[in-house]
Amino acid sequence: MPLPHLTIAAQPLEGIDYLIEQTAKAAVVGGSGILVHVPDPSRYALHKVWVARNRPVAEQTRARKDIAQAEQLIEVLRADRPDDLDEAIAAMQARPKMWRRAQRDIRRMTESAPVP
């Protein structure tokens, strides 16, 4: 999909609807700075798991990196924002195709993450 005003072409990201359904505001640092909408951190972490499980065999190094990043973020979210993580899980469960691919890893990560 060409984006001539940015002089780039974009490829649609599968699962983007899950990411942008709930967003948070964040500041982009640089210049005068602007506020942008970014994916909710809980949804981002779960989406990383789903992306990892959809990577082809040739990209398993990237998949392991995705899983490691998701594990770290889920650990923090379990401690600081468990309700957000539960909501993100429920939203993914409402998308059976996504949930089937990621549920085993997500359950392992959310059950093993320490909660203070």
Short mmCIF file of C-alpha atoms in Angstrom, two decimals:
data_model
loop_
_atom_site.label_atom_id
_atom_site.label_comp_id
_atom_site.label_asym_id
_atom_site.label_seq_id
_atom_site.Cartn_x
_atom_site.Cartn_y
_atom_site.Cartn_z
CA MET A 1 0.00 0.00 0.00
CA PRO A 2 1.84 3.14 -1.18
CA LEU A 3 1.96 6.19 1.08
CA PRO A 4 3.31 8.82 -1.31
CA HIS A 5 3.27 11.68 1.20
CA LEU A 6 5.71 9.67 3.33
CA THR A 7 7.58 8.28 0.31
CA ILE A 8 7.16 4.74 1.62
CA ALA A 9 4.96 1.72 1.11
CA ALA A 10 3.18 0.12 4.04
CA GLN A 11 2.16 -3.46 4.55
CA PRO A 12 -1.07 -4.07 6.49
CA LEU A 13 -0.35 -5.60 9.89
CA GLU A 14 -2.48 -8.62 10.66
CA GLY A 15 -4.18 -8.23 14.02
CA ILE A 16 -3.92 -4.43 13.91
CA ASP A 17 -7.59 -4.14 14.88
CA TYR A 18 -6.78 -5.81 18.21
CA LEU A 19 -3.95 -3.35 18.83
CA ILE A 20 -5.78 -0.15 17.98
CA GLU A 21 -9.10 -1.02 19.59
CA GLN A 22 -7.70 0.32 22.88
CA THR A 23 -4.89 2.84 22.90
CA ALA A 24 -3.00 5.06 25.29
CA LYS A 25 -1.59 8.54 24.76
CA ALA A 26 2.18 8.90 24.67
CA ALA A 27 4.52 11.77 23.92
CA VAL A 28 6.88 11.62 20.97
CA VAL A 29 10.10 13.24 22.11
CA GLY A 30 11.91 15.45 19.64
CA GLY A 31 11.26 18.79 18.07
CA SER A 32 8.31 20.36 19.84
CA GLY A 33 6.97 16.95 20.88
CA ILE A 34 3.52 15.68 20.09
CA LEU A 35 0.98 13.36 21.66
CA VAL A 36 0.20 10.19 19.75
CA HIS A 37 -1.96 7.15 20.36
CA VAL A 38 -0.03 3.92 20.91
CA PRO A 39 -1.35 0.42 21.57
CA ASP A 40 -2.33 -0.37 25.14
CA PRO A 41 0.76 -2.03 26.71
CA SER A 42 -1.19 -5.15 27.69
CA ARG A 43 -2.52 -5.63 24.18
CA TYR A 44 0.93 -4.95 22.77
CA ALA A 45 2.45 -7.71 24.93
CA LEU A 46 -0.20 -10.26 23.95
CA HIS A 47 0.05 -9.27 20.30
CA LYS A 48 3.82 -9.92 20.45
CA VAL A 49 3.06 -13.49 21.56
CA TRP A 50 0.57 -13.94 18.74
CA VAL A 51 3.02 -12.52 16.18
CA ALA A 52 5.75 -14.87 17.43
CA ARG A 53 3.47 -17.87 16.98
CA ASN A 54 2.69 -16.80 13.42
CA ARG A 55 6.29 -16.34 12.30
CA PRO A 56 7.62 -18.86 9.77
CA VAL A 57 10.31 -21.33 10.78
CA ALA A 58 12.96 -19.17 9.09
CA GLU A 59 12.17 -16.36 11.55
CA GLN A 60 12.41 -18.31 14.80
CA THR A 61 15.19 -16.06 16.11
CA ARG A 62 12.81 -13.12 15.83
CA ALA A 63 10.02 -15.19 17.36
CA ARG A 64 12.18 -15.95 20.41
CA LYS A 65 12.92 -12.23 20.75
CA ASP A 66 9.18 -11.44 20.53
CA ILE A 67 8.43 -13.99 23.26
CA ALA A 68 11.20 -12.66 25.53
CA GLN A 69 9.92 -9.09 25.15
CA ALA A 70 6.35 -10.18 25.84
CA GLU A 71 7.43 -12.11 28.95
CA GLN A 72 9.20 -9.07 30.37
CA LEU A 73 6.28 -6.75 29.71
CA ILE A 74 3.73 -9.23 31.07
CA GLU A 75 5.77 -9.60 34.26
CA VAL A 76 5.59 -5.84 34.85
CA LEU A 77 1.91 -5.64 33.89
CA ARG A 78 1.00 -8.54 36.20
CA ALA A 79 2.54 -6.63 39.09
CA ASP A 80 1.41 -3.09 38.24
CA ARG A 81 -1.69 -3.36 36.02
CA PRO A 82 -3.23 -6.82 36.34
CA ASP A 83 -6.74 -5.62 35.43
CA ASP A 84 -5.46 -4.18 32.15
CA LEU A 85 -3.84 -7.50 31.33
CA ASP A 86 -7.03 -9.40 32.16
CA GLU A 87 -9.03 -7.08 29.88
CA ALA A 88 -6.53 -7.57 27.04
CA ILE A 89 -6.76 -11.34 27.47
CA ALA A 90 -10.57 -11.20 27.34
CA ALA A 91 -10.41 -9.09 24.18
CA MET A 92 -8.09 -11.60 22.52
CA GLN A 93 -10.29 -14.51 23.62
CA ALA A 94 -13.12 -12.78 21.72
CA ARG A 95 -10.99 -13.32 18.60
CA PRO A 96 -10.82 -17.13 18.52
CA LYS A 97 -8.33 -17.31 15.65
CA MET A 98 -5.84 -15.12 17.53
CA TRP A 99 -6.46 -16.77 20.88
CA ARG A 100 -5.94 -20.32 19.57
CA ARG A 101 -2.46 -19.42 18.29
CA ALA A 102 -1.28 -17.67 21.45
CA GLN A 103 -3.22 -19.06 24.40
CA ARG A 104 -0.70 -21.66 25.60
CA ASP A 105 2.13 -19.14 25.87
CA ILE A 106 -0.08 -16.40 27.30
CA ARG A 107 -1.43 -18.70 30.00
CA ARG A 108 2.09 -19.83 30.89
CA MET A 109 3.34 -16.24 31.11
CA THR A 110 0.40 -14.87 33.09
CA GLU A 111 0.32 -17.75 35.54
CA SER A 112 4.07 -17.75 36.16
CA ALA A 113 4.50 -13.98 36.39
CA PRO A 114 5.12 -13.00 40.01
CA VAL A 115 2.40 -10.90 41.60
CA PRO A 116 3.49 -8.98 44.71
#
